[in-house]
Amino acid sequence: MAIVHVPSRTADTLVTVLVTVGVVLLALLALYLVGFDQGAVSRSGMFMHELMHDGRHLLGVPCH
Ligand SMILES: [Zn+2]
């Protein structure tokens, strides 16, 4: 009969989950800034829109 010890990986799992959530949130923020921001939320006027304008057209997001 073998005795098997499985080390706890709770900390590794937690770090993985936190990193994944962070990456997803940053991706959603980038998607919002590239695709939808018109300055109402970012309070940047049209600066963010103009900054992301080429990326918006590259992704085929309706713009003008
Ligand atoms: Zn455009």
Short mmCIF file of N, CA, C and O and ligand atoms in Angstrom, two decimals:
data_model
loop_
_atom_site.label_atom_id
_atom_site.label_comp_id
_atom_site.label_asym_id
_atom_site.label_seq_id
_atom_site.Cartn_x
_atom_site.Cartn_y
_atom_site.Cartn_z
N MET A 1 0.84 -1.17 0.00
CA MET A 1 0.00 0.00 0.00
C MET A 1 0.89 1.24 0.00
O MET A 1 1.81 1.36 0.78
N ALA A 2 0.61 2.16 -0.88
CA ALA A 2 1.41 3.38 -0.98
C ALA A 2 0.69 4.53 -0.29
O ALA A 2 -0.54 4.62 -0.31
N ILE A 3 1.50 5.36 0.32
CA ILE A 3 0.96 6.57 0.94
C ILE A 3 1.30 7.73 0.01
O ILE A 3 2.46 7.96 -0.29
N VAL A 4 0.31 8.40 -0.43
CA VAL A 4 0.51 9.51 -1.37
C VAL A 4 0.23 10.82 -0.65
O VAL A 4 -0.81 10.98 -0.02
N HIS A 5 1.20 11.72 -0.75
CA HIS A 5 1.01 13.06 -0.17
C HIS A 5 0.86 14.06 -1.31
O HIS A 5 1.73 14.19 -2.16
N VAL A 6 -0.24 14.74 -1.33
CA VAL A 6 -0.48 15.78 -2.34
C VAL A 6 -0.32 17.12 -1.65
O VAL A 6 -1.11 17.48 -0.78
N PRO A 7 0.73 17.87 -2.03
CA PRO A 7 0.93 19.16 -1.38
C PRO A 7 -0.20 20.13 -1.70
O PRO A 7 -0.78 20.09 -2.78
N SER A 8 -0.46 21.01 -0.76
CA SER A 8 -1.51 21.99 -0.97
C SER A 8 -1.09 23.01 -2.01
O SER A 8 0.01 23.55 -1.97
N ARG A 9 -1.93 23.28 -2.94
CA ARG A 9 -1.62 24.25 -3.99
C ARG A 9 -2.60 25.42 -3.93
O ARG A 9 -2.83 26.09 -4.93
N THR A 10 -3.15 25.65 -2.79
CA THR A 10 -4.13 26.71 -2.63
C THR A 10 -3.55 28.07 -3.00
O THR A 10 -4.18 28.86 -3.71
N ALA A 11 -2.30 28.34 -2.54
CA ALA A 11 -1.68 29.64 -2.83
C ALA A 11 -1.44 29.79 -4.33
O ALA A 11 -1.69 30.87 -4.90
N ASP A 12 -0.96 28.73 -4.99
CA ASP A 12 -0.73 28.80 -6.44
C ASP A 12 -2.03 29.04 -7.19
O ASP A 12 -2.09 29.82 -8.13
N THR A 13 -3.08 28.36 -6.77
CA THR A 13 -4.37 28.53 -7.42
C THR A 13 -4.90 29.94 -7.23
O THR A 13 -5.42 30.55 -8.17
N LEU A 14 -4.75 30.47 -6.02
CA LEU A 14 -5.22 31.83 -5.76
C LEU A 14 -4.49 32.84 -6.63
O LEU A 14 -5.10 33.74 -7.21
N VAL A 15 -3.15 32.70 -6.73
CA VAL A 15 -2.37 33.62 -7.56
C VAL A 15 -2.81 33.51 -9.01
O VAL A 15 -2.98 34.52 -9.71
N THR A 16 -3.02 32.29 -9.47
CA THR A 16 -3.47 32.09 -10.86
C THR A 16 -4.82 32.75 -11.10
O THR A 16 -5.02 33.41 -12.13
N VAL A 17 -5.72 32.60 -10.18
CA VAL A 17 -7.05 33.20 -10.32
C VAL A 17 -6.94 34.73 -10.33
O VAL A 17 -7.55 35.40 -11.17
N LEU A 18 -6.14 35.29 -9.42
CA LEU A 18 -6.00 36.74 -9.37
C LEU A 18 -5.35 37.30 -10.63
O LEU A 18 -5.78 38.33 -11.16
N VAL A 19 -4.33 36.63 -11.13
CA VAL A 19 -3.68 37.08 -12.36
C VAL A 19 -4.66 36.99 -13.53
O VAL A 19 -4.75 37.92 -14.36
N THR A 20 -5.43 35.92 -13.59
CA THR A 20 -6.40 35.76 -14.68
C THR A 20 -7.46 36.85 -14.62
O THR A 20 -7.80 37.46 -15.66
N VAL A 21 -7.98 37.14 -13.44
CA VAL A 21 -8.98 38.19 -13.29
C VAL A 21 -8.39 39.55 -13.69
O VAL A 21 -9.04 40.34 -14.39
N GLY A 22 -7.15 39.82 -13.29
CA GLY A 22 -6.50 41.07 -13.66
C GLY A 22 -6.33 41.22 -15.16
O GLY A 22 -6.59 42.29 -15.72
N VAL A 23 -5.90 40.15 -15.81
CA VAL A 23 -5.70 40.20 -17.26
C VAL A 23 -7.03 40.41 -17.97
O VAL A 23 -7.13 41.20 -18.92
N VAL A 24 -8.08 39.73 -17.51
CA VAL A 24 -9.39 39.89 -18.13
C VAL A 24 -9.90 41.32 -17.96
O VAL A 24 -10.43 41.92 -18.90
N LEU A 25 -9.72 41.89 -16.77
CA LEU A 25 -10.17 43.27 -16.54
C LEU A 25 -9.40 44.26 -17.42
O LEU A 25 -10.00 45.19 -17.97
N LEU A 26 -8.08 44.06 -17.55
CA LEU A 26 -7.30 44.95 -18.41
C LEU A 26 -7.71 44.80 -19.87
O LEU A 26 -7.78 45.79 -20.61
N ALA A 27 -8.01 43.57 -20.29
CA ALA A 27 -8.46 43.35 -21.67
C ALA A 27 -9.80 44.02 -21.91
O ALA A 27 -10.02 44.63 -22.97
N LEU A 28 -10.71 43.93 -20.93
CA LEU A 28 -12.01 44.59 -21.09
C LEU A 28 -11.85 46.11 -21.11
O LEU A 28 -12.55 46.80 -21.87
N LEU A 29 -10.94 46.64 -20.29
CA LEU A 29 -10.68 48.08 -20.30
C LEU A 29 -10.13 48.52 -21.65
O LEU A 29 -10.57 49.54 -22.22
N ALA A 30 -9.18 47.75 -22.19
CA ALA A 30 -8.61 48.08 -23.50
C ALA A 30 -9.69 48.01 -24.58
O ALA A 30 -9.76 48.88 -25.45
N LEU A 31 -10.54 46.98 -24.51
CA LEU A 31 -11.62 46.86 -25.49
C LEU A 31 -12.57 48.04 -25.40
O LEU A 31 -12.99 48.60 -26.43
N TYR A 32 -12.88 48.47 -24.17
CA TYR A 32 -13.76 49.62 -24.01
C TYR A 32 -13.11 50.88 -24.60
O TYR A 32 -13.75 51.65 -25.33
N LEU A 33 -11.82 51.11 -24.24
CA LEU A 33 -11.16 52.32 -24.70
C LEU A 33 -11.03 52.35 -26.22
O LEU A 33 -11.20 53.40 -26.85
N VAL A 34 -10.73 51.20 -26.81
CA VAL A 34 -10.56 51.16 -28.27
C VAL A 34 -11.91 51.24 -28.97
O VAL A 34 -12.08 51.94 -29.96
N GLY A 35 -12.90 50.52 -28.45
CA GLY A 35 -14.12 50.36 -29.20
C GLY A 35 -15.25 51.30 -28.87
O GLY A 35 -16.07 51.59 -29.73
N PHE A 36 -15.33 51.77 -27.64
CA PHE A 36 -16.57 52.44 -27.25
C PHE A 36 -16.40 53.82 -26.62
O PHE A 36 -17.35 54.57 -26.54
N ASP A 37 -15.20 54.13 -26.13
CA ASP A 37 -15.05 55.38 -25.39
C ASP A 37 -15.24 56.59 -26.30
O ASP A 37 -14.65 56.69 -27.36
N GLN A 38 -16.13 57.47 -25.88
CA GLN A 38 -16.35 58.73 -26.61
C GLN A 38 -16.04 59.92 -25.72
O GLN A 38 -16.40 61.04 -26.03
N GLY A 39 -15.41 59.67 -24.55
CA GLY A 39 -15.03 60.74 -23.66
C GLY A 39 -16.00 60.96 -22.51
O GLY A 39 -15.68 61.69 -21.58
N ALA A 40 -17.16 60.33 -22.53
CA ALA A 40 -18.15 60.55 -21.48
C ALA A 40 -17.70 59.92 -20.16
O ALA A 40 -17.91 60.49 -19.10
N VAL A 41 -17.07 58.75 -20.23
CA VAL A 41 -16.63 58.07 -19.01
C VAL A 41 -15.20 58.45 -18.68
O VAL A 41 -14.87 58.73 -17.52
N SER A 42 -14.32 58.50 -19.66
CA SER A 42 -12.91 58.78 -19.39
C SER A 42 -12.66 60.26 -19.15
O SER A 42 -11.59 60.64 -18.69
N ARG A 43 -13.64 61.10 -19.43
CA ARG A 43 -13.50 62.55 -19.21
C ARG A 43 -12.30 63.12 -19.94
O ARG A 43 -11.66 64.04 -19.46
N SER A 44 -11.98 62.56 -21.10
CA SER A 44 -10.83 63.03 -21.85
C SER A 44 -11.26 63.77 -23.11
O SER A 44 -10.44 64.01 -23.98
N GLY A 45 -12.53 64.11 -23.18
CA GLY A 45 -13.02 64.73 -24.41
C GLY A 45 -12.90 63.72 -25.52
O GLY A 45 -13.22 62.54 -25.34
N MET A 46 -12.43 64.13 -26.65
CA MET A 46 -12.25 63.21 -27.78
C MET A 46 -10.81 62.70 -27.85
O MET A 46 -10.44 62.03 -28.81
N PHE A 47 -9.99 63.01 -26.83
CA PHE A 47 -8.58 62.63 -26.88
C PHE A 47 -8.42 61.12 -27.00
O PHE A 47 -7.69 60.62 -27.86
N MET A 48 -9.11 60.36 -26.13
CA MET A 48 -8.97 58.90 -26.14
C MET A 48 -9.52 58.33 -27.44
O MET A 48 -8.96 57.41 -28.01
N HIS A 49 -10.63 58.91 -27.92
CA HIS A 49 -11.21 58.46 -29.19
C HIS A 49 -10.20 58.64 -30.32
O HIS A 49 -9.98 57.72 -31.12
N GLU A 50 -9.60 59.80 -30.39
CA GLU A 50 -8.63 60.07 -31.45
C GLU A 50 -7.38 59.21 -31.29
O GLU A 50 -6.80 58.77 -32.27
N LEU A 51 -6.97 58.97 -30.03
CA LEU A 51 -5.78 58.15 -29.78
C LEU A 51 -6.00 56.72 -30.26
O LEU A 51 -5.09 56.09 -30.80
N MET A 52 -7.20 56.21 -30.07
CA MET A 52 -7.49 54.81 -30.40
C MET A 52 -8.13 54.67 -31.78
O MET A 52 -8.57 53.59 -32.16
N HIS A 53 -8.18 55.75 -32.56
CA HIS A 53 -8.95 55.76 -33.78
C HIS A 53 -8.48 54.72 -34.80
O HIS A 53 -9.30 54.00 -35.38
N ASP A 54 -7.18 54.58 -35.00
CA ASP A 54 -6.68 53.59 -35.96
C ASP A 54 -6.99 52.18 -35.50
O ASP A 54 -7.36 51.33 -36.32
N GLY A 55 -6.83 51.92 -34.21
CA GLY A 55 -7.16 50.60 -33.68
C GLY A 55 -8.63 50.28 -33.84
O GLY A 55 -9.01 49.15 -34.13
N ARG A 56 -9.45 51.29 -33.68
CA ARG A 56 -10.90 51.12 -33.86
C ARG A 56 -11.21 50.67 -35.29
O ARG A 56 -11.95 49.74 -35.52
N HIS A 57 -10.60 51.34 -36.26
CA HIS A 57 -10.84 50.96 -37.65
C HIS A 57 -10.20 49.61 -37.97
O HIS A 57 -10.77 48.83 -38.74
N LEU A 58 -9.04 49.33 -37.37
CA LEU A 58 -8.38 48.04 -37.60
C LEU A 58 -9.25 46.88 -37.16
O LEU A 58 -9.30 45.85 -37.80
N LEU A 59 -9.97 47.06 -36.05
CA LEU A 59 -10.83 46.00 -35.52
C LEU A 59 -12.21 45.98 -36.16
O LEU A 59 -13.00 45.10 -35.87
N GLY A 60 -12.49 46.97 -37.01
CA GLY A 60 -13.78 46.99 -37.68
C GLY A 60 -14.91 47.48 -36.81
O GLY A 60 -16.09 47.20 -37.10
N VAL A 61 -14.60 48.22 -35.75
CA VAL A 61 -15.64 48.76 -34.89
C VAL A 61 -16.27 49.96 -35.59
O VAL A 61 -15.54 50.82 -36.10
N PRO A 62 -17.59 50.03 -35.65
CA PRO A 62 -18.23 51.18 -36.29
C PRO A 62 -17.79 52.48 -35.63
O PRO A 62 -17.75 52.59 -34.41
N CYS A 63 -17.44 53.44 -36.45
CA CYS A 63 -16.88 54.68 -35.91
C CYS A 63 -17.61 55.88 -36.51
O CYS A 63 -18.23 56.65 -35.81
N HIS A 64 -17.48 56.06 -37.79
CA HIS A 64 -18.13 57.19 -38.45
C HIS A 64 -18.44 56.85 -39.88
O HIS A 64 -18.03 55.82 -40.37
ZN ZN B 1 -13.16 56.55 -37.48
#
